[in-house]
Short mmCIF file of C-alpha atoms and ligand atoms in Angstrom, two decimals:
data_model
loop_
_atom_site.label_atom_id
_atom_site.label_comp_id
_atom_site.label_asym_id
_atom_site.label_seq_id
_atom_site.Cartn_x
_atom_site.Cartn_y
_atom_site.Cartn_z
CA MET A 1 131.87 -91.95 -259.10
CA LYS A 2 130.32 -88.68 -260.26
CA GLU A 3 126.89 -89.90 -261.25
CA PHE A 4 124.74 -92.94 -260.45
CA THR A 5 121.59 -93.26 -262.49
CA SER A 6 122.01 -96.82 -263.79
CA ILE A 7 123.66 -99.96 -262.47
CA ARG A 8 125.67 -99.88 -265.72
CA GLN A 9 127.52 -96.83 -264.43
CA LEU A 10 129.27 -98.89 -261.76
CA PRO A 11 132.92 -99.21 -262.74
CA ASP A 12 132.68 -102.92 -261.81
CA LEU A 13 129.63 -104.75 -260.42
CA GLN A 14 131.60 -107.47 -258.61
CA GLU A 15 133.82 -104.85 -256.97
CA ALA A 16 130.71 -102.92 -255.89
CA LEU A 17 129.26 -106.12 -254.38
CA ARG A 18 132.52 -106.67 -252.45
CA GLU A 19 132.30 -103.11 -251.20
CA ALA A 20 128.64 -103.69 -250.25
CA ARG A 21 129.53 -106.77 -248.18
CA TYR A 22 132.23 -104.76 -246.39
CA VAL A 23 129.77 -101.92 -245.71
CA LYS A 24 127.26 -104.40 -244.33
CA GLU A 25 129.85 -105.90 -241.95
CA HIS A 26 131.32 -102.53 -240.94
CA PRO A 27 128.56 -99.91 -241.21
CA PHE A 28 130.40 -97.27 -239.18
CA ALA A 29 133.93 -97.76 -240.55
CA ASP A 30 133.80 -94.63 -242.71
CA GLN A 31 132.33 -92.01 -240.40
CA GLU A 32 135.15 -89.61 -241.29
CA LEU A 33 134.50 -89.82 -245.03
CA GLY A 34 131.22 -87.92 -244.77
CA ARG A 35 132.20 -85.44 -242.07
CA ASN A 36 130.97 -81.94 -242.92
CA ARG A 37 129.47 -83.23 -246.14
CA THR A 38 125.77 -82.75 -246.84
CA ALA A 39 123.45 -84.94 -248.86
CA LEU A 40 120.25 -83.39 -250.18
CA LEU A 41 117.48 -85.88 -251.02
CA VAL A 42 114.85 -84.42 -253.34
CA PHE A 43 111.54 -86.26 -253.67
CA PHE A 44 109.02 -85.48 -256.40
CA ASN A 45 107.15 -88.68 -255.39
CA ASN A 46 106.27 -90.66 -252.27
CA SER A 47 108.70 -93.02 -250.59
CA LEU A 48 109.17 -95.06 -247.44
CA ARG A 49 112.24 -97.25 -248.05
CA THR A 50 114.29 -94.94 -250.24
CA ARG A 51 113.76 -91.98 -247.94
CA LEU A 52 114.69 -93.81 -244.73
CA SER A 53 117.42 -96.12 -246.05
CA THR A 54 119.27 -93.34 -247.87
CA GLN A 55 119.14 -91.11 -244.79
CA LYS A 56 120.41 -93.99 -242.65
CA ALA A 57 123.19 -94.72 -245.14
CA ALA A 58 124.30 -91.07 -245.15
CA MET A 59 124.22 -90.93 -241.33
CA ASN A 60 126.30 -94.12 -241.13
CA LEU A 61 128.92 -92.30 -243.23
CA GLY A 62 128.91 -89.30 -240.89
CA MET A 63 127.07 -87.04 -243.35
CA ASN A 64 124.47 -84.40 -242.70
CA VAL A 65 121.20 -85.00 -244.55
CA MET A 66 118.45 -82.71 -245.79
CA VAL A 67 115.24 -83.99 -247.33
CA LEU A 68 112.98 -81.95 -249.57
CA ASP A 69 109.50 -83.09 -250.54
CA VAL A 70 108.97 -80.89 -253.54
CA ASN A 71 105.20 -81.29 -253.46
CA GLN A 72 104.82 -80.56 -249.75
CA GLY A 73 105.88 -77.12 -248.65
CA ALA A 74 108.20 -76.12 -251.50
CA TRP A 75 107.07 -73.88 -254.36
CA LYS A 76 105.39 -75.71 -257.18
CA LEU A 77 108.01 -76.15 -259.87
CA GLU A 78 107.76 -75.65 -263.62
CA THR A 79 109.93 -78.21 -265.42
CA ARG A 80 109.55 -77.26 -269.10
CA ARG A 81 111.59 -74.44 -270.62
CA GLY A 82 109.91 -71.78 -272.70
CA VAL A 83 106.48 -71.79 -271.05
CA ILE A 84 104.80 -68.57 -269.88
CA MET A 85 104.64 -69.12 -266.14
CA ASP A 86 101.08 -67.91 -265.49
CA SER A 87 99.86 -71.16 -263.90
CA ASP A 88 100.05 -72.31 -260.26
CA LYS A 89 103.78 -73.03 -260.63
CA SER A 90 105.75 -70.32 -258.84
CA GLU A 91 109.33 -71.31 -259.57
CA HIS A 92 111.27 -72.88 -262.42
CA LEU A 93 113.43 -75.94 -261.96
CA LEU A 94 116.22 -74.04 -263.73
CA GLU A 95 116.56 -71.68 -260.74
CA ALA A 96 115.58 -74.21 -258.06
CA ILE A 97 118.23 -76.75 -259.09
CA PRO A 98 121.35 -74.57 -258.84
CA VAL A 99 120.01 -73.12 -255.57
CA MET A 100 119.64 -76.64 -254.16
CA GLY A 101 123.12 -77.48 -255.42
CA SER A 102 124.56 -74.52 -253.55
CA TYR A 103 123.35 -75.99 -250.23
CA CYS A 104 124.88 -79.49 -250.48
CA ASP A 105 127.67 -81.75 -251.74
CA LEU A 106 125.63 -84.61 -253.24
CA ILE A 107 122.06 -84.71 -254.56
CA GLY A 108 119.68 -87.66 -254.70
CA VAL A 109 116.60 -87.29 -256.89
CA ARG A 110 113.35 -89.26 -257.08
CA SER A 111 111.32 -88.36 -260.14
CA PHE A 112 108.91 -90.93 -261.60
CA ALA A 113 107.59 -91.22 -265.11
CA GLN A 114 104.64 -88.88 -265.60
CA PHE A 115 103.06 -90.87 -268.45
CA GLU A 116 102.32 -87.74 -270.48
CA SER A 117 104.87 -88.62 -273.11
CA ARG A 118 107.15 -91.63 -273.49
CA GLU A 119 109.80 -89.39 -275.10
CA GLU A 120 109.85 -87.02 -272.12
CA ASP A 121 109.92 -89.87 -269.60
CA TYR A 122 112.55 -91.93 -271.42
CA GLY A 123 114.53 -88.75 -272.09
CA GLU A 124 114.73 -88.35 -268.27
CA THR A 125 113.99 -84.63 -268.50
CA VAL A 126 113.95 -83.92 -264.74
CA LEU A 127 116.95 -86.06 -263.75
CA ARG A 128 119.01 -84.68 -266.64
CA GLN A 129 118.38 -81.11 -265.52
CA PHE A 130 119.69 -81.94 -262.04
CA ILE A 131 122.82 -83.46 -263.59
CA GLU A 132 123.33 -80.48 -265.86
CA TYR A 133 122.47 -77.56 -263.58
CA SER A 134 123.11 -78.56 -259.94
CA GLY A 135 126.90 -78.48 -260.14
CA ARG A 136 126.90 -81.53 -257.83
CA PRO A 137 127.20 -85.28 -258.29
CA VAL A 138 123.70 -86.72 -258.67
CA PHE A 139 122.36 -90.14 -257.81
CA SER A 140 118.97 -91.54 -258.73
CA MET A 141 116.49 -92.55 -256.05
CA GLU A 142 114.23 -93.86 -258.88
CA SER A 143 113.88 -91.92 -262.08
CA ALA A 144 111.46 -92.34 -264.97
CA THR A 145 113.34 -95.32 -266.42
CA ARG A 146 115.43 -96.91 -263.63
CA HIS A 147 115.79 -97.56 -259.90
CA PRO A 148 119.47 -98.47 -259.54
CA LEU A 149 119.72 -98.36 -255.71
CA GLN A 150 116.90 -100.91 -255.62
CA THR A 151 118.63 -103.02 -258.26
CA LEU A 152 121.92 -103.08 -256.39
CA ALA A 153 120.08 -104.19 -253.22
CA ASP A 154 118.22 -106.84 -255.23
CA ILE A 155 121.42 -108.27 -256.69
CA LEU A 156 123.14 -108.27 -253.31
CA THR A 157 120.12 -110.16 -251.89
CA ILE A 158 120.27 -112.75 -254.68
CA GLU A 159 124.04 -113.17 -254.19
CA GLU A 160 123.44 -113.78 -250.46
CA HIS A 161 120.82 -116.50 -251.14
CA LYS A 162 121.77 -118.21 -254.39
CA SER A 163 122.97 -121.81 -254.33
CA SER A 164 124.25 -122.05 -257.91
CA ALA A 165 126.65 -119.83 -259.84
CA ARG A 166 124.02 -118.83 -262.41
CA PRO A 167 120.56 -118.98 -260.84
CA LYS A 168 117.36 -118.93 -262.87
CA VAL A 169 115.70 -115.64 -262.03
CA VAL A 170 112.12 -115.08 -263.20
CA MET A 171 110.81 -111.54 -263.23
CA THR A 172 107.05 -111.76 -263.53
CA TRP A 173 104.45 -109.09 -264.15
CA ALA A 174 101.49 -109.26 -261.74
CA PRO A 175 98.23 -107.29 -261.61
CA HIS A 176 97.78 -103.88 -259.95
CA PRO A 177 94.88 -101.42 -260.04
CA LYS A 178 96.93 -98.35 -261.02
CA ALA A 179 99.43 -97.57 -263.77
CA LEU A 180 102.97 -98.04 -262.43
CA PRO A 181 106.26 -97.04 -264.06
CA GLN A 182 108.61 -99.45 -265.84
CA ALA A 183 111.58 -98.16 -263.84
CA VAL A 184 111.91 -101.06 -261.40
CA PRO A 185 111.57 -103.87 -263.99
CA ASN A 186 113.80 -102.05 -266.52
CA SER A 187 116.47 -101.58 -263.91
CA PHE A 188 116.19 -105.09 -262.47
CA ALA A 189 116.49 -106.63 -265.94
CA GLU A 190 119.54 -104.50 -266.68
CA GLY A 191 121.13 -105.53 -263.37
CA ALA A 192 120.26 -109.24 -263.51
CA LEU A 193 121.77 -109.47 -267.01
CA LEU A 194 124.88 -107.60 -265.91
CA ALA A 195 125.19 -110.05 -263.00
CA GLY A 196 125.06 -112.91 -265.50
CA TYR A 197 121.85 -114.57 -264.25
CA ASP A 198 119.61 -116.74 -266.41
CA LEU A 199 116.85 -114.12 -266.64
CA VAL A 200 113.35 -115.00 -267.82
CA ILE A 201 110.74 -112.25 -268.02
CA ALA A 202 107.07 -113.25 -268.00
CA ASN A 203 104.41 -110.70 -268.86
CA PRO A 204 101.05 -110.60 -270.65
CA GLU A 205 100.92 -109.57 -274.28
CA GLY A 206 101.17 -105.81 -274.65
CA TYR A 207 103.53 -105.51 -271.67
CA ASP A 208 106.91 -106.18 -273.27
CA LEU A 209 109.50 -103.77 -271.88
CA ASP A 210 111.90 -101.61 -273.90
CA PRO A 211 114.40 -104.12 -275.40
CA GLU A 212 117.17 -101.67 -274.47
CA PHE A 213 116.86 -103.12 -270.95
CA THR A 214 115.88 -106.73 -271.64
CA ARG A 215 118.16 -107.78 -274.52
CA GLY A 216 119.73 -111.09 -273.51
CA ALA A 217 116.76 -112.22 -271.39
CA THR A 218 114.11 -114.73 -272.44
CA VAL A 219 110.75 -112.96 -272.74
CA THR A 220 107.60 -115.09 -272.59
CA HIS A 221 103.85 -114.51 -272.26
CA ASN A 222 103.38 -117.81 -270.41
CA GLN A 223 103.93 -117.35 -266.68
CA ASP A 224 103.59 -121.04 -265.71
CA GLU A 225 106.21 -122.09 -268.24
CA ALA A 226 108.56 -119.34 -267.05
CA LEU A 227 108.24 -120.36 -263.39
CA GLU A 228 109.36 -123.94 -263.99
CA GLY A 229 112.65 -124.50 -262.22
CA ALA A 230 112.97 -120.87 -261.06
CA ASP A 231 115.40 -120.20 -258.19
CA PHE A 232 114.11 -116.66 -257.61
CA VAL A 233 110.73 -115.13 -258.44
CA TYR A 234 110.86 -111.35 -258.71
CA ALA A 235 107.32 -110.00 -258.96
CA LYS A 236 106.43 -106.51 -260.14
CA ASN A 237 103.63 -104.70 -261.86
CA TRP A 238 104.33 -102.24 -264.65
CA SER A 239 102.17 -100.40 -267.16
CA ALA A 240 102.41 -100.91 -270.91
CA TYR A 241 105.51 -99.54 -272.63
CA GLY A 242 104.95 -100.04 -276.36
CA GLY A 243 102.99 -98.37 -279.09
CA ASP A 244 100.04 -96.11 -278.31
CA ASN A 245 99.47 -97.88 -275.01
CA TYR A 246 102.38 -96.27 -273.16
CA GLY A 247 101.52 -95.88 -269.46
CA LYS A 248 98.20 -97.72 -269.76
CA VAL A 249 96.74 -100.59 -267.74
CA LEU A 250 95.72 -103.20 -270.33
CA ASN A 251 95.26 -106.24 -268.15
CA ARG A 252 93.95 -107.01 -264.65
CA ASP A 253 94.07 -110.80 -264.95
CA MET A 254 94.30 -112.17 -261.41
CA GLY A 255 95.58 -115.40 -262.93
CA TRP A 256 98.99 -113.65 -262.84
CA THR A 257 99.01 -113.15 -259.03
CA VAL A 258 101.92 -115.04 -257.45
CA THR A 259 100.24 -117.71 -255.30
CA ALA A 260 101.41 -120.87 -253.53
CA GLU A 261 100.24 -122.89 -256.58
CA LYS A 262 102.46 -120.75 -258.81
CA MET A 263 105.41 -121.06 -256.43
CA ALA A 264 104.95 -124.86 -256.47
CA LEU A 265 106.06 -124.80 -260.13
CA THR A 266 109.48 -123.43 -259.15
CA ASN A 267 112.65 -124.95 -257.74
CA ASN A 268 111.52 -123.97 -254.21
CA ALA A 269 112.22 -120.39 -255.29
CA PHE A 270 112.75 -117.39 -253.10
CA PHE A 271 110.12 -114.67 -253.53
CA MET A 272 111.23 -111.07 -254.04
CA HIS A 273 109.48 -107.71 -254.44
CA CYS A 274 110.87 -104.20 -254.04
CA LEU A 275 107.83 -103.05 -251.96
CA PRO A 276 105.42 -101.38 -251.52
CA VAL A 277 103.33 -104.36 -252.57
CA ARG A 278 99.58 -104.87 -252.79
CA ARG A 279 98.76 -108.21 -251.19
CA ASN A 280 96.43 -110.53 -253.07
CA MET A 281 96.92 -108.48 -256.23
CA ILE A 282 100.66 -109.03 -256.80
CA VAL A 283 101.25 -111.81 -254.27
CA SER A 284 99.12 -113.89 -251.91
CA ASP A 285 99.44 -113.50 -248.13
CA ASP A 286 100.88 -117.00 -247.69
CA VAL A 287 103.66 -116.49 -250.28
CA ILE A 288 104.81 -113.12 -248.93
CA GLU A 289 104.72 -114.48 -245.37
CA SER A 290 106.46 -117.76 -246.22
CA PRO A 291 110.03 -118.55 -245.09
CA ARG A 292 111.09 -118.26 -248.77
CA SER A 293 110.00 -114.61 -248.92
CA LEU A 294 112.98 -112.23 -249.03
CA VAL A 295 111.07 -108.95 -249.05
CA ILE A 296 112.26 -107.77 -245.63
CA PRO A 297 116.01 -108.60 -246.01
CA GLU A 298 115.76 -107.16 -249.54
CA ALA A 299 114.43 -103.88 -248.15
CA ALA A 300 117.06 -103.94 -245.38
CA ASN A 301 119.74 -104.18 -248.06
CA ARG A 302 118.63 -100.79 -249.34
CA VAL A 303 120.74 -99.19 -246.58
CA VAL A 304 123.72 -101.22 -247.80
CA SER A 305 123.26 -100.32 -251.47
CA ALA A 306 122.79 -96.62 -250.68
CA GLN A 307 125.80 -96.58 -248.37
CA THR A 308 127.95 -98.32 -250.97
CA ILE A 309 127.04 -95.76 -253.63
CA LEU A 310 127.37 -92.74 -251.30
CA LYS A 311 130.78 -94.01 -250.23
CA MET A 312 131.95 -94.31 -253.84
CA MET A 313 130.67 -90.80 -254.57
CA LEU A 314 132.18 -89.25 -251.43
CA ARG A 315 135.58 -90.68 -252.32
CA ASP A 316 135.51 -88.79 -255.62
CA LEU A 317 134.35 -85.42 -254.28
C1 AN0 B 401 106.58 -97.36 -257.48
C2 AN0 B 401 106.92 -98.05 -258.80
O1 AN0 B 401 106.31 -99.05 -259.13
O2 AN0 B 401 107.83 -97.58 -259.50
C3 AN0 B 401 107.75 -97.39 -256.53
C4 AN0 B 401 108.38 -98.71 -256.31
C5 AN0 B 401 109.65 -98.65 -255.55
N1 AN0 B 401 105.45 -98.04 -256.88
C6 AN0 B 401 104.32 -97.44 -256.62
O3 AN0 B 401 104.12 -96.29 -256.96
C7 AN0 B 401 103.25 -98.22 -255.90
N1 CP B 402 111.39 -99.91 -252.94
C1 CP B 402 111.28 -98.59 -252.80
O1 CP B 402 111.97 -97.81 -253.44
O2 CP B 402 110.34 -98.17 -251.90
P1 CP B 402 109.88 -96.68 -251.61
O3 CP B 402 109.07 -96.24 -252.81
O4 CP B 402 109.07 -96.77 -250.36
O5 CP B 402 111.08 -95.82 -251.45
#
C-alpha cells in the first residue's frame, strides 16, 4: 500500500482485519520488516493516542521513529502558494515537505480542518501536498476529513465484541463546548458502512454530515428513537458541515449527552468513543466507567491498527 488516507483505500477490509488479528497475537513477528527503515510522524495538532500508538506500532516492527511537532520548535510554515512571505511564517511547506521526505521512508501526517474554508479543508490541502511533494508513502494520522487509523481500530473493536453478523451501530452527536472537526464521524461512517453494519446516525438539525460519507446510513434527528435496540453506541461531537454554518457550534443541548437513561433504550449496547472525551458533556461518568464501555480496549487497538497499516506499507516499499 502506497497511501492510507481513507479506510476505502484498503485493498480488502476483511483481509486487513485478519492481518490485524495476527498482528495483535504476534506483535513482534515482523521485527525484520522495519529494520533500518524510518517513520517520520508530523503533527500539526495535539495528540496523545495517535502519537504514542503509532510510535509503539513502528517500534514493534523494528523501525526507527522520528516525531515532529510542527508548532513546537520547528519553523512556522506557510501552506498557501503564491503569498508574499512577510508574516511570522519563516518557511514554506513546499520546501519543508521534500526535506522531511529526504530523512525517512514513510510519513504520517496529522493536519486537522482549520475551519477557514470548507473547500480548503475538504480539498485536504496540507495532506495532498505531503502526498505530492514528499516522495514517500504517506499515511493519515487524522486529516481534515478523515481519521482512518481510528476507524480501523473502531471496526476491529466492534468485530471483537459483536454478537450478531450485522450489529446495529448508532453514531450519535453529543454536546461539546468547542468546534470539532467532522473527520472522526465522517471516517467512522465510511468504515461502518464498508463493514456492512446497520448504521444509524443521530444528530440535531443543522449537523448532517457530508452525504459522501453517510450514504447508505439512516440519518435521524431523534436520538431516543435511534438508540432503540442499538448494539453499539458510538458517541462523538462534530461541528456543523452544511451551508453557511460550516465549522460552527449551533447546539449545546445537554439532552444529547449519553447517560445511563439513554443507554437503557439500547440492546445493552457497548459504549464507544475515540477519546479524548469530555465527561458529562459527551458521556456521563457512570456510562464511560461501566463494564459496557469499550473506550480503553478501543484506544489499545490503535497500536494494532497502526501496526497493520505500517506493515502493509513496509511490504510495498
Ligand atoms: C479531535 C477531533 O474531534 O477530531 C481529535 C479526536 C481524535 N478532538 C479534539 O480536538 C478534542
Ligand atoms: N483518538 C485519537 O486520535 O486521539 P489523539 O488525538 O490523542 O491522538
